[in-house]
Amino acid sequence: MSLRSVLISNFEFSPSPPPMPLPVERQEAIRGTLGSIDDPQERLTVAMSWKSGLAPLKEEERTEDRLVRGCVSRVWLAAEMESGRCRFRVDADSPLVRGLVRLLCGIYDGATSAEVLAEEPVVLEELGILRNLSPTRQNGLAAVRRALVEFAMNAS
């Protein structure tokens, strides 16, 4: 048997992509990265520039019906189901808010409805990110979380 035959016979062909990390695993990754930063302001700066991997929202997708109610800054959320998984894209008019809502939505993007409903974004509190936000920004993040939950409830 040739080396090529051995390699081909031992290679697993997968018709679907590898499973997406669960929200709990994503929070652990965030905790591992941001938890090593001692300064709370520096941690917040890194959190707001977090690369969540979410596809960006196009300008024409920033519509009134996608605005998240309860946010002082304008936050747009596009949510859809794709192969039984919740897919989220988000944008905001404030750079700080944009980074924070991308971080939040990145925890849940690709999760099942059940996972979105079951896993709270505790990492934001654990790392002191919420503590360093104004009450209006905290309320805005809570409004985005409610929108994610509402979508997951309606999708299941």
PDB file of C-alpha atoms in Angstrom:
ATOM      1  CA  MET A   1       0.000   0.000   0.000  1.00  0.00           C
ATOM      2  CA  SER A   2       1.359   3.417  -0.926  1.00  0.00           C
ATOM      3  CA  LEU A   3       1.793   6.286   1.518  1.00  0.00           C
ATOM      4  CA  ARG A   4      -0.867   8.188  -0.411  1.00  0.00           C
ATOM      5  CA  SER A   5      -3.356   5.322   0.087  1.00  0.00           C
ATOM      6  CA  VAL A   6      -2.651   5.216   3.822  1.00  0.00           C
ATOM      7  CA  LEU A   7      -3.123   8.954   4.165  1.00  0.00           C
ATOM      8  CA  ILE A   8      -6.364   8.885   2.200  1.00  0.00           C
ATOM      9  CA  SER A   9      -7.756   5.884   4.102  1.00  0.00           C
ATOM     10  CA  ASN A  10      -6.965   7.522   7.466  1.00  0.00           C
ATOM     11  CA  PHE A  11      -8.384  10.903   6.504  1.00  0.00           C
ATOM     12  CA  GLU A  12     -11.902  11.545   7.736  1.00  0.00           C
ATOM     13  CA  PHE A  13     -14.092  13.279   5.239  1.00  0.00           C
ATOM     14  CA  SER A  14     -16.611  15.436   7.001  1.00  0.00           C
ATOM     15  CA  PRO A  15     -19.637  16.632   5.041  1.00  0.00           C
ATOM     16  CA  SER A  16     -20.144  19.478   7.508  1.00  0.00           C
ATOM     17  CA  PRO A  17     -17.774  21.985   9.079  1.00  0.00           C
ATOM     18  CA  PRO A  18     -16.438  21.325  12.581  1.00  0.00           C
ATOM     19  CA  PRO A  19     -18.850  22.229  15.387  1.00  0.00           C
ATOM     20  CA  MET A  20     -18.863  25.818  16.567  1.00  0.00           C
ATOM     21  CA  PRO A  21     -17.654  26.550  20.077  1.00  0.00           C
ATOM     22  CA  LEU A  22     -20.398  26.715  22.655  1.00  0.00           C
ATOM     23  CA  PRO A  23     -21.143  30.052  24.344  1.00  0.00           C
ATOM     24  CA  VAL A  24     -19.520  28.735  27.528  1.00  0.00           C
ATOM     25  CA  GLU A  25     -16.327  27.954  25.565  1.00  0.00           C
ATOM     26  CA  ARG A  26     -16.345  31.394  23.977  1.00  0.00           C
ATOM     27  CA  GLN A  27     -16.697  33.008  27.390  1.00  0.00           C
ATOM     28  CA  GLU A  28     -13.764  30.934  28.601  1.00  0.00           C
ATOM     29  CA  ALA A  29     -11.665  32.229  25.685  1.00  0.00           C
ATOM     30  CA  ILE A  30     -12.649  35.809  26.517  1.00  0.00           C
ATOM     31  CA  ARG A  31     -11.879  35.188  30.195  1.00  0.00           C
ATOM     32  CA  GLY A  32      -8.465  33.778  29.276  1.00  0.00           C
ATOM     33  CA  THR A  33      -7.545  36.731  27.094  1.00  0.00           C
ATOM     34  CA  LEU A  34      -9.005  39.640  29.040  1.00  0.00           C
ATOM     35  CA  GLY A  35      -8.459  38.129  32.474  1.00  0.00           C
ATOM     36  CA  SER A  36      -4.702  38.492  32.073  1.00  0.00           C
ATOM     37  CA  ILE A  37      -5.031  42.297  31.815  1.00  0.00           C
ATOM     38  CA  ASP A  38      -4.796  43.871  35.267  1.00  0.00           C
ATOM     39  CA  ASP A  39      -5.834  47.440  34.494  1.00  0.00           C
ATOM     40  CA  PRO A  40      -9.662  47.702  34.230  1.00  0.00           C
ATOM     41  CA  GLN A  41      -9.537  50.562  31.688  1.00  0.00           C
ATOM     42  CA  GLU A  42      -7.068  48.679  29.508  1.00  0.00           C
ATOM     43  CA  ARG A  43      -9.285  45.586  29.758  1.00  0.00           C
ATOM     44  CA  LEU A  44     -12.269  47.664  28.615  1.00  0.00           C
ATOM     45  CA  THR A  45     -10.225  49.070  25.710  1.00  0.00           C
ATOM     46  CA  VAL A  46      -9.251  45.578  24.578  1.00  0.00           C
ATOM     47  CA  ALA A  47     -12.847  44.353  25.034  1.00  0.00           C
ATOM     48  CA  MET A  48     -14.208  47.109  22.804  1.00  0.00           C
ATOM     49  CA  SER A  49     -11.771  46.185  20.040  1.00  0.00           C
ATOM     50  CA  TRP A  50     -12.458  42.434  20.357  1.00  0.00           C
ATOM     51  CA  LYS A  51     -12.560  40.680  16.996  1.00  0.00           C
ATOM     52  CA  SER A  52     -15.712  38.606  17.296  1.00  0.00           C
ATOM     53  CA  GLY A  53     -15.673  37.234  13.777  1.00  0.00           C
ATOM     54  CA  LEU A  54     -19.191  38.537  13.185  1.00  0.00           C
ATOM     55  CA  ALA A  55     -19.972  39.573   9.643  1.00  0.00           C
ATOM     56  CA  PRO A  56     -20.421  43.348   9.504  1.00  0.00           C
ATOM     57  CA  LEU A  57     -23.788  44.967   9.003  1.00  0.00           C
ATOM     58  CA  LYS A  58     -24.142  46.773   5.686  1.00  0.00           C
ATOM     59  CA  GLU A  59     -25.248  50.388   5.707  1.00  0.00           C
ATOM     60  CA  GLU A  60     -28.590  49.488   4.090  1.00  0.00           C
ATOM     61  CA  GLU A  61     -29.213  46.943   6.871  1.00  0.00           C
ATOM     62  CA  ARG A  62     -29.199  49.677   9.513  1.00  0.00           C
ATOM     63  CA  THR A  63     -32.950  50.008   9.451  1.00  0.00           C
ATOM     64  CA  GLU A  64     -35.456  51.181  12.038  1.00  0.00           C
ATOM     65  CA  ASP A  65     -36.855  47.675  12.517  1.00  0.00           C
ATOM     66  CA  ARG A  66     -33.390  46.399  13.518  1.00  0.00           C
ATOM     67  CA  LEU A  67     -32.795  49.056  16.188  1.00  0.00           C
ATOM     68  CA  VAL A  68     -32.537  47.592  19.679  1.00  0.00           C
ATOM     69  CA  ARG A  69     -34.943  49.400  21.988  1.00  0.00           C
ATOM     70  CA  GLY A  70     -33.519  50.487  25.329  1.00  0.00           C
ATOM     71  CA  CYS A  71     -30.112  51.604  24.079  1.00  0.00           C
ATOM     72  CA  VAL A  72     -29.098  55.262  24.275  1.00  0.00           C
ATOM     73  CA  SER A  73     -26.657  54.736  21.410  1.00  0.00           C
ATOM     74  CA  ARG A  74     -28.179  53.423  18.240  1.00  0.00           C
ATOM     75  CA  VAL A  75     -27.613  49.653  18.029  1.00  0.00           C
ATOM     76  CA  TRP A  76     -28.785  47.573  15.090  1.00  0.00           C
ATOM     77  CA  LEU A  77     -29.164  43.806  15.397  1.00  0.00           C
ATOM     78  CA  ALA A  78     -29.705  41.416  12.491  1.00  0.00           C
ATOM     79  CA  ALA A  79     -30.643  37.919  13.628  1.00  0.00           C
ATOM     80  CA  GLU A  80     -31.510  34.841  11.607  1.00  0.00           C
ATOM     81  CA  MET A  81     -31.559  31.068  11.860  1.00  0.00           C
ATOM     82  CA  GLU A  82     -29.123  29.144   9.703  1.00  0.00           C
ATOM     83  CA  SER A  83     -29.020  25.345   9.837  1.00  0.00           C
ATOM     84  CA  GLY A  84     -30.623  25.333  13.280  1.00  0.00           C
ATOM     85  CA  ARG A  85     -28.231  27.913  14.697  1.00  0.00           C
ATOM     86  CA  CYS A  86     -28.723  31.544  15.648  1.00  0.00           C
ATOM     87  CA  ARG A  87     -26.656  33.928  13.568  1.00  0.00           C
ATOM     88  CA  PHE A  88     -26.166  37.491  14.758  1.00  0.00           C
ATOM     89  CA  ARG A  89     -24.702  40.587  13.183  1.00  0.00           C
ATOM     90  CA  VAL A  90     -24.633  43.877  15.018  1.00  0.00           C
ATOM     91  CA  ASP A  91     -23.467  47.451  14.680  1.00  0.00           C
ATOM     92  CA  ALA A  92     -23.665  50.658  16.701  1.00  0.00           C
ATOM     93  CA  ASP A  93     -23.032  54.352  16.155  1.00  0.00           C
ATOM     94  CA  SER A  94     -20.573  54.548  19.070  1.00  0.00           C
ATOM     95  CA  PRO A  95     -17.181  52.771  18.830  1.00  0.00           C
ATOM     96  CA  LEU A  96     -17.317  51.718  22.506  1.00  0.00           C
ATOM     97  CA  VAL A  97     -20.828  50.336  22.210  1.00  0.00           C
ATOM     98  CA  ARG A  98     -20.007  48.670  18.869  1.00  0.00           C
ATOM     99  CA  GLY A  99     -17.131  46.787  20.466  1.00  0.00           C
ATOM    100  CA  LEU A 100     -19.150  45.736  23.496  1.00  0.00           C
ATOM    101  CA  VAL A 101     -22.181  44.522  21.540  1.00  0.00           C
ATOM    102  CA  ARG A 102     -19.930  42.632  19.119  1.00  0.00           C
ATOM    103  CA  LEU A 103     -18.295  40.971  22.100  1.00  0.00           C
ATOM    104  CA  LEU A 104     -21.705  40.084  23.548  1.00  0.00           C
ATOM    105  CA  CYS A 105     -23.193  38.854  20.260  1.00  0.00           C
ATOM    106  CA  GLY A 106     -19.985  36.984  19.450  1.00  0.00           C
ATOM    107  CA  ILE A 107     -20.581  34.807  22.509  1.00  0.00           C
ATOM    108  CA  TYR A 108     -23.865  33.582  21.002  1.00  0.00           C
ATOM    109  CA  ASP A 109     -23.332  33.690  17.240  1.00  0.00           C
ATOM    110  CA  GLY A 110     -23.688  30.159  15.879  1.00  0.00           C
ATOM    111  CA  ALA A 111     -25.275  28.800  19.048  1.00  0.00           C
ATOM    112  CA  THR A 112     -28.542  26.903  19.144  1.00  0.00           C
ATOM    113  CA  SER A 113     -31.598  28.629  20.564  1.00  0.00           C
ATOM    114  CA  ALA A 114     -31.296  26.468  23.689  1.00  0.00           C
ATOM    115  CA  GLU A 115     -27.679  27.559  24.196  1.00  0.00           C
ATOM    116  CA  VAL A 116     -28.578  31.239  23.807  1.00  0.00           C
ATOM    117  CA  LEU A 117     -31.305  30.824  26.418  1.00  0.00           C
ATOM    118  CA  ALA A 118     -29.250  28.738  28.844  1.00  0.00           C
ATOM    119  CA  GLU A 119     -25.948  30.606  29.003  1.00  0.00           C
ATOM    120  CA  GLU A 120     -25.782  34.057  30.596  1.00  0.00           C
ATOM    121  CA  PRO A 121     -22.881  36.370  29.643  1.00  0.00           C
ATOM    122  CA  VAL A 122     -21.312  36.136  33.105  1.00  0.00           C
ATOM    123  CA  VAL A 123     -17.825  36.854  31.803  1.00  0.00           C
ATOM    124  CA  LEU A 124     -18.685  40.551  31.433  1.00  0.00           C
ATOM    125  CA  GLU A 125     -19.390  40.812  35.159  1.00  0.00           C
ATOM    126  CA  GLU A 126     -16.551  38.498  36.211  1.00  0.00           C
ATOM    127  CA  LEU A 127     -13.978  40.630  34.399  1.00  0.00           C
ATOM    128  CA  GLY A 128     -15.379  43.884  35.780  1.00  0.00           C
ATOM    129  CA  ILE A 129     -16.338  45.162  32.335  1.00  0.00           C
ATOM    130  CA  LEU A 130     -19.885  46.040  33.408  1.00  0.00           C
ATOM    131  CA  ARG A 131     -18.605  47.753  36.555  1.00  0.00           C
ATOM    132  CA  ASN A 132     -16.632  50.197  34.394  1.00  0.00           C
ATOM    133  CA  LEU A 133     -19.628  51.185  32.276  1.00  0.00           C
ATOM    134  CA  SER A 134     -22.145  53.911  32.951  1.00  0.00           C
ATOM    135  CA  PRO A 135     -25.632  52.759  33.972  1.00  0.00           C
ATOM    136  CA  THR A 136     -26.979  53.732  30.537  1.00  0.00           C
ATOM    137  CA  ARG A 137     -24.365  51.563  28.782  1.00  0.00           C
ATOM    138  CA  GLN A 138     -25.142  48.677  31.175  1.00  0.00           C
ATOM    139  CA  ASN A 139     -28.839  49.063  30.357  1.00  0.00           C
ATOM    140  CA  GLY A 140     -28.020  49.079  26.650  1.00  0.00           C
ATOM    141  CA  LEU A 141     -26.077  45.816  26.901  1.00  0.00           C
ATOM    142  CA  ALA A 142     -28.956  44.318  28.877  1.00  0.00           C
ATOM    143  CA  ALA A 143     -31.336  45.403  26.095  1.00  0.00           C
ATOM    144  CA  VAL A 144     -29.172  43.661  23.489  1.00  0.00           C
ATOM    145  CA  ARG A 145     -29.105  40.504  25.634  1.00  0.00           C
ATOM    146  CA  ARG A 146     -32.922  40.647  25.910  1.00  0.00           C
ATOM    147  CA  ALA A 147     -33.138  40.967  22.106  1.00  0.00           C
ATOM    148  CA  LEU A 148     -30.936  37.877  21.676  1.00  0.00           C
ATOM    149  CA  VAL A 149     -33.086  35.922  24.136  1.00  0.00           C
ATOM    150  CA  GLU A 150     -36.306  37.082  22.480  1.00  0.00           C
ATOM    151  CA  PHE A 151     -35.017  35.982  19.076  1.00  0.00           C
ATOM    152  CA  ALA A 152     -33.941  32.581  20.444  1.00  0.00           C
ATOM    153  CA  MET A 153     -37.312  32.067  22.148  1.00  0.00           C
ATOM    154  CA  ASN A 154     -39.218  32.886  18.969  1.00  0.00           C
ATOM    155  CA  ALA A 155     -36.914  30.737  16.837  1.00  0.00           C
ATOM    156  CA  SER A 156     -37.281  27.596  18.938  1.00  0.00           C
TER     157      SER A 156
END
